Amino acid sequence: MRKKPRTSRIIARKEYLKVAKKRKVSYQERRKAIGKQLKYLKKNLGNIEDLIQAGASLENLSKRQKNCLETIKKVYEQQQSMWENKTQSVPQRIVSLTQPHIRPIVRGKAGKPIEFGAKLSVSCVDNYVFLDKISWENFNESCHLKEQVEKYKETFGYYPESVHVDKIYRTRENRNWCKERGIRISGPKLGRPPKNVSEEEKKQAHSDECFRNAIEGKFGQAKRRFSLNLVMTKLPETSITSIAITFLVVNLSKLLRQFLSLFLSLFTNNRTGELIKPPFINFDYTLNNFYVLKLIDLSENSWSKVA
């Protein structure tokens, strides 16, 4: 082509800022602005197709540029379909050009109604975390309870005595499935709550809820100490690997604490328990026997016992 095609980039930017800088945008203004941007994008994509028909080639583009161009075409098709049909959603909606595999997940939380990133299905056994499912698409967690319990049986050889789950897992199907296998599922029964609840049931419900909070603490620990909320990788494969390694380190830290406790217990004298007598400290014992008490008995070869 003799003349460089016009992109109208500056004009499109001005039209975008007119709406983006407004504090409140009405539905008509947003729809009109999106329609204008789609026209500019259609014009630019048409210019690229004209250049290809005129003899231009995309071989000089890098792999990243080719992927970005294909992603832009898919985004245009999705947004054009939403604009024509006057809808707010589309299957496998793309929200990022550099990470087209990320999907918006509606959570409904205060301050963060929509979240972006991978969705995890995690189980906790004896304070060890098992990453059962990870997906970039939104899914219903209750559909995977049976798979997690069956995986538990494959690992340990038997079904668990009880399963402590969130409210979304307590469906009628999951309750019946657990009841057939003799598994107690936490939470209240279906139907109208009874007027009189025994003390044992209240105590059991409180114990189940406290037991279930362990998995919430694992997510907080992974985000606070092991950077689960700071995954900087871009590719879906590397992001999944980074998330899996994070939970691996969480389990290793738990195992390390257990080994450290076992190691220190080998050097702790049994008489240290006599120092503290609830609800006070026996100061007479500590003063009279301080020279006798030894936390580590140097007369014995403790290192040979450890070996």
PDB file of C-alpha atoms in Angstrom:
ATOM      1  CA  MET A   1       0.000   0.000   0.000  1.00  0.00           C
ATOM      2  CA  ARG A   2       1.362   3.366  -0.992  1.00  0.00           C
ATOM      3  CA  LYS A   3      -0.104   5.216   1.959  1.00  0.00           C
ATOM      4  CA  LYS A   4       0.062   4.182   5.619  1.00  0.00           C
ATOM      5  CA  PRO A   5      -3.424   3.225   6.872  1.00  0.00           C
ATOM      6  CA  ARG A   6      -5.001   5.512   9.418  1.00  0.00           C
ATOM      7  CA  THR A   7      -5.483   4.002  12.877  1.00  0.00           C
ATOM      8  CA  SER A   8      -7.346   6.903  14.582  1.00  0.00           C
ATOM      9  CA  ARG A   9      -5.470   6.016  17.746  1.00  0.00           C
ATOM     10  CA  ILE A  10      -5.455   9.553  19.217  1.00  0.00           C
ATOM     11  CA  ILE A  11      -9.155  10.067  18.516  1.00  0.00           C
ATOM     12  CA  ALA A  12     -10.040   6.673  20.045  1.00  0.00           C
ATOM     13  CA  ARG A  13      -8.015   7.518  23.142  1.00  0.00           C
ATOM     14  CA  LYS A  14      -9.846  10.828  23.615  1.00  0.00           C
ATOM     15  CA  GLU A  15     -13.223   9.131  23.232  1.00  0.00           C
ATOM     16  CA  TYR A  16     -12.223   6.554  25.825  1.00  0.00           C
ATOM     17  CA  LEU A  17     -11.023   9.138  28.371  1.00  0.00           C
ATOM     18  CA  LYS A  18     -14.279  11.097  28.088  1.00  0.00           C
ATOM     19  CA  VAL A  19     -16.099   8.161  29.661  1.00  0.00           C
ATOM     20  CA  ALA A  20     -13.325   6.630  31.805  1.00  0.00           C
ATOM     21  CA  LYS A  21     -12.764   9.832  33.777  1.00  0.00           C
ATOM     22  CA  LYS A  22     -16.412  10.225  34.711  1.00  0.00           C
ATOM     23  CA  ARG A  23     -17.324   9.278  38.260  1.00  0.00           C
ATOM     24  CA  LYS A  24     -20.679   7.798  37.260  1.00  0.00           C
ATOM     25  CA  VAL A  25     -21.431   6.489  33.788  1.00  0.00           C
ATOM     26  CA  SER A  26     -24.948   5.676  32.674  1.00  0.00           C
ATOM     27  CA  TYR A  27     -25.829   2.543  30.745  1.00  0.00           C
ATOM     28  CA  GLN A  28     -26.469   4.492  27.521  1.00  0.00           C
ATOM     29  CA  GLU A  29     -23.145   6.362  27.730  1.00  0.00           C
ATOM     30  CA  ARG A  30     -21.189   3.161  28.378  1.00  0.00           C
ATOM     31  CA  ARG A  31     -22.904   1.331  25.530  1.00  0.00           C
ATOM     32  CA  LYS A  32     -22.273   4.229  23.128  1.00  0.00           C
ATOM     33  CA  ALA A  33     -18.581   4.401  24.118  1.00  0.00           C
ATOM     34  CA  ILE A  34     -18.110   0.652  23.682  1.00  0.00           C
ATOM     35  CA  GLY A  35     -19.720   0.841  20.252  1.00  0.00           C
ATOM     36  CA  LYS A  36     -17.250   3.536  19.171  1.00  0.00           C
ATOM     37  CA  GLN A  37     -14.242   1.550  20.405  1.00  0.00           C
ATOM     38  CA  LEU A  38     -15.470  -1.541  18.578  1.00  0.00           C
ATOM     39  CA  LYS A  39     -15.687   0.451  15.345  1.00  0.00           C
ATOM     40  CA  TYR A  40     -12.111   1.698  15.724  1.00  0.00           C
ATOM     41  CA  LEU A  41     -10.928  -1.842  16.465  1.00  0.00           C
ATOM     42  CA  LYS A  42     -12.815  -3.240  13.474  1.00  0.00           C
ATOM     43  CA  LYS A  43     -11.190  -0.630  11.257  1.00  0.00           C
ATOM     44  CA  ASN A  44      -7.671  -1.528  12.457  1.00  0.00           C
ATOM     45  CA  LEU A  45      -8.228  -5.263  12.089  1.00  0.00           C
ATOM     46  CA  GLY A  46      -9.575  -4.623   8.590  1.00  0.00           C
ATOM     47  CA  ASN A  47      -6.416  -2.692   7.724  1.00  0.00           C
ATOM     48  CA  ILE A  48      -4.301  -5.652   8.838  1.00  0.00           C
ATOM     49  CA  GLU A  49      -6.320  -8.001   6.625  1.00  0.00           C
ATOM     50  CA  ASP A  50      -5.892  -5.612   3.663  1.00  0.00           C
ATOM     51  CA  LEU A  51      -2.131  -5.579   4.213  1.00  0.00           C
ATOM     52  CA  ILE A  52      -2.045  -9.388   4.233  1.00  0.00           C
ATOM     53  CA  GLN A  53      -4.030  -9.559   1.003  1.00  0.00           C
ATOM     54  CA  ALA A  54      -1.662  -7.007  -0.545  1.00  0.00           C
ATOM     55  CA  GLY A  55       1.279  -9.332   0.090  1.00  0.00           C
ATOM     56  CA  ALA A  56       2.326  -8.598   3.667  1.00  0.00           C
ATOM     57  CA  SER A  57       3.279 -11.487   5.962  1.00  0.00           C
ATOM     58  CA  LEU A  58       3.067 -12.064   9.690  1.00  0.00           C
ATOM     59  CA  GLU A  59       6.279 -14.094   9.771  1.00  0.00           C
ATOM     60  CA  ASN A  60       8.270 -11.109  10.967  1.00  0.00           C
ATOM     61  CA  LEU A  61       6.162 -10.884  14.114  1.00  0.00           C
ATOM     62  CA  SER A  62       7.398 -12.549  17.244  1.00  0.00           C
ATOM     63  CA  LYS A  63       5.496 -15.404  18.854  1.00  0.00           C
ATOM     64  CA  ARG A  64       4.242 -13.106  21.577  1.00  0.00           C
ATOM     65  CA  GLN A  65       2.951 -10.560  19.023  1.00  0.00           C
ATOM     66  CA  LYS A  66       1.149 -13.285  17.058  1.00  0.00           C
ATOM     67  CA  ASN A  67      -0.532 -14.585  20.201  1.00  0.00           C
ATOM     68  CA  CYS A  68      -1.520 -11.052  21.175  1.00  0.00           C
ATOM     69  CA  LEU A  69      -3.046 -10.442  17.721  1.00  0.00           C
ATOM     70  CA  GLU A  70      -5.082 -13.650  17.926  1.00  0.00           C
ATOM     71  CA  THR A  71      -6.240 -12.690  21.413  1.00  0.00           C
ATOM     72  CA  ILE A  72      -7.344  -9.249  20.201  1.00  0.00           C
ATOM     73  CA  LYS A  73      -9.436 -10.867  17.467  1.00  0.00           C
ATOM     74  CA  LYS A  74     -11.146 -13.140  20.013  1.00  0.00           C
ATOM     75  CA  VAL A  75     -11.788 -10.204  22.355  1.00  0.00           C
ATOM     76  CA  TYR A  76     -13.338  -8.239  19.478  1.00  0.00           C
ATOM     77  CA  GLU A  77     -15.638 -11.139  18.604  1.00  0.00           C
ATOM     78  CA  GLN A  78     -16.740 -11.549  22.228  1.00  0.00           C
ATOM     79  CA  GLN A  79     -17.324  -7.852  22.844  1.00  0.00           C
ATOM     80  CA  GLN A  80     -19.136  -7.430  19.524  1.00  0.00           C
ATOM     81  CA  SER A  81     -21.429 -10.333  20.376  1.00  0.00           C
ATOM     82  CA  MET A  82     -22.167  -8.876  23.820  1.00  0.00           C
ATOM     83  CA  TRP A  83     -22.817  -5.426  22.350  1.00  0.00           C
ATOM     84  CA  GLU A  84     -25.195  -6.724  19.668  1.00  0.00           C
ATOM     85  CA  ASN A  85     -27.132  -9.041  22.002  1.00  0.00           C
ATOM     86  CA  LYS A  86     -27.117  -6.532  24.888  1.00  0.00           C
ATOM     87  CA  THR A  87     -25.725  -9.048  27.376  1.00  0.00           C
ATOM     88  CA  GLN A  88     -23.107  -8.736  30.114  1.00  0.00           C
ATOM     89  CA  SER A  89     -21.537 -12.197  29.895  1.00  0.00           C
ATOM     90  CA  VAL A  90     -20.109 -14.556  27.314  1.00  0.00           C
ATOM     91  CA  PRO A  91     -18.596 -18.066  27.636  1.00  0.00           C
ATOM     92  CA  GLN A  92     -14.824 -18.087  28.266  1.00  0.00           C
ATOM     93  CA  ARG A  93     -14.644 -14.325  28.426  1.00  0.00           C
ATOM     94  CA  ILE A  94     -11.148 -12.877  28.012  1.00  0.00           C
ATOM     95  CA  VAL A  95     -10.240 -10.025  30.377  1.00  0.00           C
ATOM     96  CA  SER A  96      -6.461  -9.798  29.823  1.00  0.00           C
ATOM     97  CA  LEU A  97      -4.414  -9.659  26.621  1.00  0.00           C
ATOM     98  CA  THR A  98      -1.242 -10.981  28.256  1.00  0.00           C
ATOM     99  CA  GLN A  99      -3.097 -13.689  30.209  1.00  0.00           C
ATOM    100  CA  PRO A 100      -6.060 -14.807  28.076  1.00  0.00           C
ATOM    101  CA  HIS A 101      -6.596 -17.908  30.226  1.00  0.00           C
ATOM    102  CA  ILE A 102      -7.780 -15.877  33.245  1.00  0.00           C
ATOM    103  CA  ARG A 103     -11.532 -15.667  33.787  1.00  0.00           C
ATOM    104  CA  PRO A 104     -13.629 -13.350  35.988  1.00  0.00           C
ATOM    105  CA  ILE A 105     -15.125 -15.211  38.963  1.00  0.00           C
ATOM    106  CA  VAL A 106     -18.076 -13.595  40.734  1.00  0.00           C
ATOM    107  CA  ARG A 107     -17.607 -13.977  44.493  1.00  0.00           C
ATOM    108  CA  GLY A 108     -20.017 -11.425  45.924  1.00  0.00           C
ATOM    109  CA  LYS A 109     -17.651 -10.309  48.683  1.00  0.00           C
ATOM    110  CA  ALA A 110     -17.800  -6.804  50.092  1.00  0.00           C
ATOM    111  CA  GLY A 111     -15.256  -4.654  48.292  1.00  0.00           C
ATOM    112  CA  LYS A 112     -14.292  -7.471  45.884  1.00  0.00           C
ATOM    113  CA  PRO A 113     -17.401  -8.708  44.090  1.00  0.00           C
ATOM    114  CA  ILE A 114     -15.328 -10.161  41.231  1.00  0.00           C
ATOM    115  CA  GLU A 115     -11.959 -11.897  41.506  1.00  0.00           C
ATOM    116  CA  PHE A 116      -9.490 -13.005  38.846  1.00  0.00           C
ATOM    117  CA  GLY A 117      -7.159 -15.973  38.925  1.00  0.00           C
ATOM    118  CA  ALA A 118      -7.138 -19.699  39.512  1.00  0.00           C
ATOM    119  CA  LYS A 119      -9.833 -21.393  41.581  1.00  0.00           C
ATOM    120  CA  LEU A 120      -8.645 -24.095  43.968  1.00  0.00           C
ATOM    121  CA  SER A 121     -10.260 -27.056  45.660  1.00  0.00           C
ATOM    122  CA  VAL A 122      -8.167 -28.003  48.694  1.00  0.00           C
ATOM    123  CA  SER A 123      -8.543 -30.575  51.467  1.00  0.00           C
ATOM    124  CA  CYS A 124      -6.727 -30.724  54.808  1.00  0.00           C
ATOM    125  CA  VAL A 125      -5.813 -33.976  56.593  1.00  0.00           C
ATOM    126  CA  ASP A 126      -3.894 -33.809  59.899  1.00  0.00           C
ATOM    127  CA  ASN A 127      -2.893 -30.204  59.082  1.00  0.00           C
ATOM    128  CA  TYR A 128      -1.409 -31.313  55.740  1.00  0.00           C
ATOM    129  CA  VAL A 129      -2.854 -29.698  52.614  1.00  0.00           C
ATOM    130  CA  PHE A 130      -3.810 -31.627  49.463  1.00  0.00           C
ATOM    131  CA  LEU A 131      -4.394 -29.693  46.244  1.00  0.00           C
ATOM    132  CA  ASP A 132      -7.259 -31.673  44.671  1.00  0.00           C
ATOM    133  CA  LYS A 133      -8.306 -29.434  41.781  1.00  0.00           C
ATOM    134  CA  ILE A 134      -7.103 -26.223  40.180  1.00  0.00           C
ATOM    135  CA  SER A 135      -8.837 -24.549  37.259  1.00  0.00           C
ATOM    136  CA  TRP A 136      -8.975 -21.162  35.560  1.00  0.00           C
ATOM    137  CA  GLU A 137     -12.687 -21.639  34.841  1.00  0.00           C
ATOM    138  CA  ASN A 138     -15.344 -21.168  37.497  1.00  0.00           C
ATOM    139  CA  PHE A 139     -16.734 -24.428  38.903  1.00  0.00           C
ATOM    140  CA  ASN A 140     -19.004 -25.641  41.687  1.00  0.00           C
ATOM    141  CA  GLU A 141     -16.950 -27.071  44.542  1.00  0.00           C
ATOM    142  CA  SER A 142     -19.699 -29.406  45.780  1.00  0.00           C
ATOM    143  CA  CYS A 143     -19.422 -31.566  42.649  1.00  0.00           C
ATOM    144  CA  HIS A 144     -15.905 -32.668  43.625  1.00  0.00           C
ATOM    145  CA  LEU A 145     -16.547 -33.853  47.193  1.00  0.00           C
ATOM    146  CA  LYS A 146     -16.964 -37.480  46.123  1.00  0.00           C
ATOM    147  CA  GLU A 147     -13.688 -37.422  44.181  1.00  0.00           C
ATOM    148  CA  GLN A 148     -11.829 -35.985  47.172  1.00  0.00           C
ATOM    149  CA  VAL A 149     -13.210 -38.624  49.553  1.00  0.00           C
ATOM    150  CA  GLU A 150     -12.393 -41.425  47.101  1.00  0.00           C
ATOM    151  CA  LYS A 151      -8.881 -40.039  46.719  1.00  0.00           C
ATOM    152  CA  TYR A 152      -8.581 -40.081  50.506  1.00  0.00           C
ATOM    153  CA  LYS A 153      -9.516 -43.777  50.490  1.00  0.00           C
ATOM    154  CA  GLU A 154      -6.929 -44.529  47.789  1.00  0.00           C
ATOM    155  CA  THR A 155      -4.245 -42.779  49.841  1.00  0.00           C
ATOM    156  CA  PHE A 156      -4.998 -44.113  53.330  1.00  0.00           C
ATOM    157  CA  GLY A 157      -6.943 -47.298  52.546  1.00  0.00           C
ATOM    158  CA  TYR A 158     -10.210 -46.389  54.310  1.00  0.00           C
ATOM    159  CA  TYR A 159     -12.931 -43.746  54.352  1.00  0.00           C
ATOM    160  CA  PRO A 160     -12.675 -40.883  56.848  1.00  0.00           C
ATOM    161  CA  GLU A 161     -14.818 -40.948  59.970  1.00  0.00           C
ATOM    162  CA  SER A 162     -16.125 -37.440  59.319  1.00  0.00           C
ATOM    163  CA  VAL A 163     -15.919 -34.740  56.665  1.00  0.00           C
ATOM    164  CA  HIS A 164     -15.916 -31.079  57.751  1.00  0.00           C
ATOM    165  CA  VAL A 165     -17.073 -28.923  54.861  1.00  0.00           C
ATOM    166  CA  ASP A 166     -18.503 -25.527  54.056  1.00  0.00           C
ATOM    167  CA  LYS A 167     -22.193 -24.881  53.470  1.00  0.00           C
ATOM    168  CA  ILE A 168     -21.922 -25.207  49.680  1.00  0.00           C
ATOM    169  CA  TYR A 169     -20.860 -28.873  50.022  1.00  0.00           C
ATOM    170  CA  ARG A 170     -23.871 -29.867  52.140  1.00  0.00           C
ATOM    171  CA  THR A 171     -26.159 -30.811  49.272  1.00  0.00           C
ATOM    172  CA  ARG A 172     -28.723 -33.596  49.519  1.00  0.00           C
ATOM    173  CA  GLU A 173     -26.743 -35.729  47.078  1.00  0.00           C
ATOM    174  CA  ASN A 174     -23.498 -35.400  49.035  1.00  0.00           C
ATOM    175  CA  ARG A 175     -25.283 -36.087  52.339  1.00  0.00           C
ATOM    176  CA  ASN A 176     -26.845 -39.299  51.016  1.00  0.00           C
ATOM    177  CA  TRP A 177     -23.559 -40.417  49.468  1.00  0.00           C
ATOM    178  CA  CYS A 178     -21.674 -39.927  52.746  1.00  0.00           C
ATOM    179  CA  LYS A 179     -24.449 -41.600  54.746  1.00  0.00           C
ATOM    180  CA  GLU A 180     -24.262 -44.733  52.586  1.00  0.00           C
ATOM    181  CA  ARG A 181     -20.538 -45.063  53.398  1.00  0.00           C
ATOM    182  CA  GLY A 182     -20.843 -44.308  57.090  1.00  0.00           C
ATOM    183  CA  ILE A 183     -19.230 -40.876  56.875  1.00  0.00           C
ATOM    184  CA  ARG A 184     -20.500 -38.115  59.141  1.00  0.00           C
ATOM    185  CA  ILE A 185     -20.748 -34.756  57.405  1.00  0.00           C
ATOM    186  CA  SER A 186     -20.547 -31.610  59.498  1.00  0.00           C
ATOM    187  CA  GLY A 187     -23.257 -28.987  59.695  1.00  0.00           C
ATOM    188  CA  PRO A 188     -26.946 -28.908  60.622  1.00  0.00           C
ATOM    189  CA  LYS A 189     -29.481 -31.279  59.093  1.00  0.00           C
ATOM    190  CA  LEU A 190     -31.677 -30.282  56.169  1.00  0.00           C
ATOM    191  CA  GLY A 191     -35.107 -28.916  56.868  1.00  0.00           C
ATOM    192  CA  ARG A 192     -36.538 -26.758  59.606  1.00  0.00           C
ATOM    193  CA  PRO A 193     -34.203 -26.460  62.605  1.00  0.00           C
ATOM    194  CA  PRO A 194     -35.462 -28.160  65.770  1.00  0.00           C
ATOM    195  CA  LYS A 195     -36.711 -26.103  68.695  1.00  0.00           C
ATOM    196  CA  ASN A 196     -34.770 -28.017  71.330  1.00  0.00           C
ATOM    197  CA  VAL A 197     -31.101 -28.810  70.697  1.00  0.00           C
ATOM    198  CA  SER A 198     -29.184 -30.937  73.176  1.00  0.00           C
ATOM    199  CA  GLU A 199     -25.912 -29.836  74.700  1.00  0.00           C
ATOM    200  CA  GLU A 200     -24.066 -32.678  72.980  1.00  0.00           C
ATOM    201  CA  GLU A 201     -25.251 -31.529  69.546  1.00  0.00           C
ATOM    202  CA  LYS A 202     -24.236 -27.934  70.293  1.00  0.00           C
ATOM    203  CA  LYS A 203     -20.843 -29.095  71.479  1.00  0.00           C
ATOM    204  CA  GLN A 204     -20.421 -31.303  68.411  1.00  0.00           C
ATOM    205  CA  ALA A 205     -21.401 -28.467  66.033  1.00  0.00           C
ATOM    206  CA  HIS A 206     -18.957 -26.086  67.727  1.00  0.00           C
ATOM    207  CA  SER A 207     -16.186 -28.688  67.590  1.00  0.00           C
ATOM    208  CA  ASP A 208     -16.845 -29.358  63.887  1.00  0.00           C
ATOM    209  CA  GLU A 209     -16.730 -25.665  63.046  1.00  0.00           C
ATOM    210  CA  CYS A 210     -13.478 -25.183  64.964  1.00  0.00           C
ATOM    211  CA  PHE A 211     -12.014 -28.208  63.201  1.00  0.00           C
ATOM    212  CA  ARG A 212     -13.041 -26.876  59.790  1.00  0.00           C
ATOM    213  CA  ASN A 213     -11.352 -23.515  60.415  1.00  0.00           C
ATOM    214  CA  ALA A 214      -7.979 -25.212  59.960  1.00  0.00           C
ATOM    215  CA  ILE A 215      -8.305 -25.058  56.178  1.00  0.00           C
ATOM    216  CA  GLU A 216      -9.084 -21.323  56.325  1.00  0.00           C
ATOM    217  CA  GLY A 217      -5.938 -20.830  58.347  1.00  0.00           C
ATOM    218  CA  LYS A 218      -3.930 -22.714  55.734  1.00  0.00           C
ATOM    219  CA  PHE A 219      -5.044 -20.281  53.039  1.00  0.00           C
ATOM    220  CA  GLY A 220      -4.106 -17.346  55.251  1.00  0.00           C
ATOM    221  CA  GLN A 221      -0.726 -18.883  56.025  1.00  0.00           C
ATOM    222  CA  ALA A 222      -0.043 -19.557  52.329  1.00  0.00           C
ATOM    223  CA  LYS A 223      -0.919 -15.961  51.404  1.00  0.00           C
ATOM    224  CA  ARG A 224       0.825 -14.265  54.320  1.00  0.00           C
ATOM    225  CA  ARG A 225       4.037 -16.292  54.595  1.00  0.00           C
ATOM    226  CA  PHE A 226       4.462 -18.084  51.264  1.00  0.00           C
ATOM    227  CA  SER A 227       3.224 -15.465  48.735  1.00  0.00           C
ATOM    228  CA  LEU A 228       0.199 -17.313  47.395  1.00  0.00           C
ATOM    229  CA  ASN A 229      -1.413 -13.946  46.628  1.00  0.00           C
ATOM    230  CA  LEU A 230       1.711 -12.750  44.740  1.00  0.00           C
ATOM    231  CA  VAL A 231       1.892 -15.188  41.833  1.00  0.00           C
ATOM    232  CA  MET A 232       3.861 -13.209  39.220  1.00  0.00           C
ATOM    233  CA  THR A 233       4.041 -15.848  36.476  1.00  0.00           C
ATOM    234  CA  LYS A 234       2.151 -15.236  33.238  1.00  0.00           C
ATOM    235  CA  LEU A 235       1.716 -18.621  31.571  1.00  0.00           C
ATOM    236  CA  PRO A 236      -0.988 -20.997  32.857  1.00  0.00           C
ATOM    237  CA  GLU A 237       1.496 -23.878  33.255  1.00  0.00           C
ATOM    238  CA  THR A 238       3.992 -21.838  35.264  1.00  0.00           C
ATOM    239  CA  SER A 239       1.232 -20.315  37.403  1.00  0.00           C
ATOM    240  CA  ILE A 240      -0.150 -23.753  38.294  1.00  0.00           C
ATOM    241  CA  THR A 241       3.374 -24.916  39.137  1.00  0.00           C
ATOM    242  CA  SER A 242       3.937 -21.883  41.367  1.00  0.00           C
ATOM    243  CA  ILE A 243       0.676 -22.501  43.252  1.00  0.00           C
ATOM    244  CA  ALA A 244       1.455 -26.211  43.707  1.00  0.00           C
ATOM    245  CA  ILE A 245       4.956 -25.417  45.010  1.00  0.00           C
ATOM    246  CA  THR A 246       3.458 -22.963  47.509  1.00  0.00           C
ATOM    247  CA  PHE A 247       1.295 -25.677  49.074  1.00  0.00           C
ATOM    248  CA  LEU A 248       4.257 -28.048  48.988  1.00  0.00           C
ATOM    249  CA  VAL A 249       6.279 -25.565  51.056  1.00  0.00           C
ATOM    250  CA  VAL A 250       3.338 -25.205  53.478  1.00  0.00           C
ATOM    251  CA  ASN A 251       3.423 -28.963  54.071  1.00  0.00           C
ATOM    252  CA  LEU A 252       7.208 -28.982  54.391  1.00  0.00           C
ATOM    253  CA  SER A 253       7.072 -26.256  57.037  1.00  0.00           C
ATOM    254  CA  LYS A 254       4.584 -28.340  59.016  1.00  0.00           C
ATOM    255  CA  LEU A 255       6.819 -31.420  58.691  1.00  0.00           C
ATOM    256  CA  LEU A 256       9.858 -29.390  59.738  1.00  0.00           C
ATOM    257  CA  ARG A 257       8.111 -28.199  62.906  1.00  0.00           C
ATOM    258  CA  GLN A 258       7.234 -31.775  63.792  1.00  0.00           C
ATOM    259  CA  PHE A 259      10.834 -32.908  63.304  1.00  0.00           C
ATOM    260  CA  LEU A 260      12.082 -29.968  65.376  1.00  0.00           C
ATOM    261  CA  SER A 261       9.667 -30.794  68.207  1.00  0.00           C
ATOM    262  CA  LEU A 262      10.756 -34.432  68.129  1.00  0.00           C
ATOM    263  CA  PHE A 263      14.419 -33.431  68.137  1.00  0.00           C
ATOM    264  CA  LEU A 264      14.044 -31.050  71.092  1.00  0.00           C
ATOM    265  CA  SER A 265      12.028 -33.598  73.064  1.00  0.00           C
ATOM    266  CA  LEU A 266      15.061 -35.905  73.099  1.00  0.00           C
ATOM    267  CA  PHE A 267      17.035 -33.342  75.142  1.00  0.00           C
ATOM    268  CA  THR A 268      14.262 -32.215  77.493  1.00  0.00           C
ATOM    269  CA  ASN A 269      14.433 -33.557  81.053  1.00  0.00           C
ATOM    270  CA  ASN A 270      11.202 -34.899  82.517  1.00  0.00           C
ATOM    271  CA  ARG A 271      11.769 -32.849  85.686  1.00  0.00           C
ATOM    272  CA  THR A 272      11.062 -29.611  83.829  1.00  0.00           C
ATOM    273  CA  GLY A 273       7.376 -30.337  84.277  1.00  0.00           C
ATOM    274  CA  GLU A 274       7.772 -29.920  88.048  1.00  0.00           C
ATOM    275  CA  LEU A 275       8.834 -26.294  87.612  1.00  0.00           C
ATOM    276  CA  ILE A 276       5.298 -25.135  86.835  1.00  0.00           C
ATOM    277  CA  LYS A 277       2.378 -26.071  89.053  1.00  0.00           C
ATOM    278  CA  PRO A 278      -0.838 -24.369  87.940  1.00  0.00           C
ATOM    279  CA  PRO A 279      -1.891 -21.749  88.631  1.00  0.00           C
ATOM    280  CA  PHE A 280       1.468 -20.498  90.001  1.00  0.00           C
ATOM    281  CA  ILE A 281       5.177 -21.176  89.647  1.00  0.00           C
ATOM    282  CA  ASN A 282       6.908 -23.091  92.442  1.00  0.00           C
ATOM    283  CA  PHE A 283       9.718 -20.630  93.172  1.00  0.00           C
ATOM    284  CA  ASP A 284      11.023 -22.642  96.168  1.00  0.00           C
ATOM    285  CA  TYR A 285      11.655 -25.607  93.916  1.00  0.00           C
ATOM    286  CA  THR A 286      13.485 -23.497  91.363  1.00  0.00           C
ATOM    287  CA  LEU A 287      15.713 -21.830  94.011  1.00  0.00           C
ATOM    288  CA  ASN A 288      16.610 -24.976  95.937  1.00  0.00           C
ATOM    289  CA  ASN A 289      17.087 -27.259  92.985  1.00  0.00           C
ATOM    290  CA  PHE A 290      18.329 -24.893  90.298  1.00  0.00           C
ATOM    291  CA  TYR A 291      21.851 -26.285  90.516  1.00  0.00           C
ATOM    292  CA  VAL A 292      20.507 -29.850  90.265  1.00  0.00           C
ATOM    293  CA  LEU A 293      18.093 -29.351  87.370  1.00  0.00           C
ATOM    294  CA  LYS A 294      19.609 -29.806  83.908  1.00  0.00           C
ATOM    295  CA  LEU A 295      17.650 -29.525  80.710  1.00  0.00           C
ATOM    296  CA  ILE A 296      20.415 -31.344  78.858  1.00  0.00           C
ATOM    297  CA  ASP A 297      22.197 -34.123  80.704  1.00  0.00           C
ATOM    298  CA  LEU A 298      25.810 -33.775  79.611  1.00  0.00           C
ATOM    299  CA  SER A 299      26.848 -36.908  81.496  1.00  0.00           C
ATOM    300  CA  GLU A 300      25.127 -39.070  78.894  1.00  0.00           C
ATOM    301  CA  ASN A 301      26.002 -39.243  75.237  1.00  0.00           C
ATOM    302  CA  SER A 302      22.731 -37.882  73.899  1.00  0.00           C
ATOM    303  CA  TRP A 303      24.060 -37.587  70.364  1.00  0.00           C
ATOM    304  CA  SER A 304      24.532 -41.345  70.154  1.00  0.00           C
ATOM    305  CA  LYS A 305      20.874 -41.807  71.076  1.00  0.00           C
ATOM    306  CA  VAL A 306      19.782 -39.459  68.301  1.00  0.00           C
ATOM    307  CA  ALA A 307      21.963 -41.301  65.776  1.00  0.00           C
TER     308      ALA A 307
END
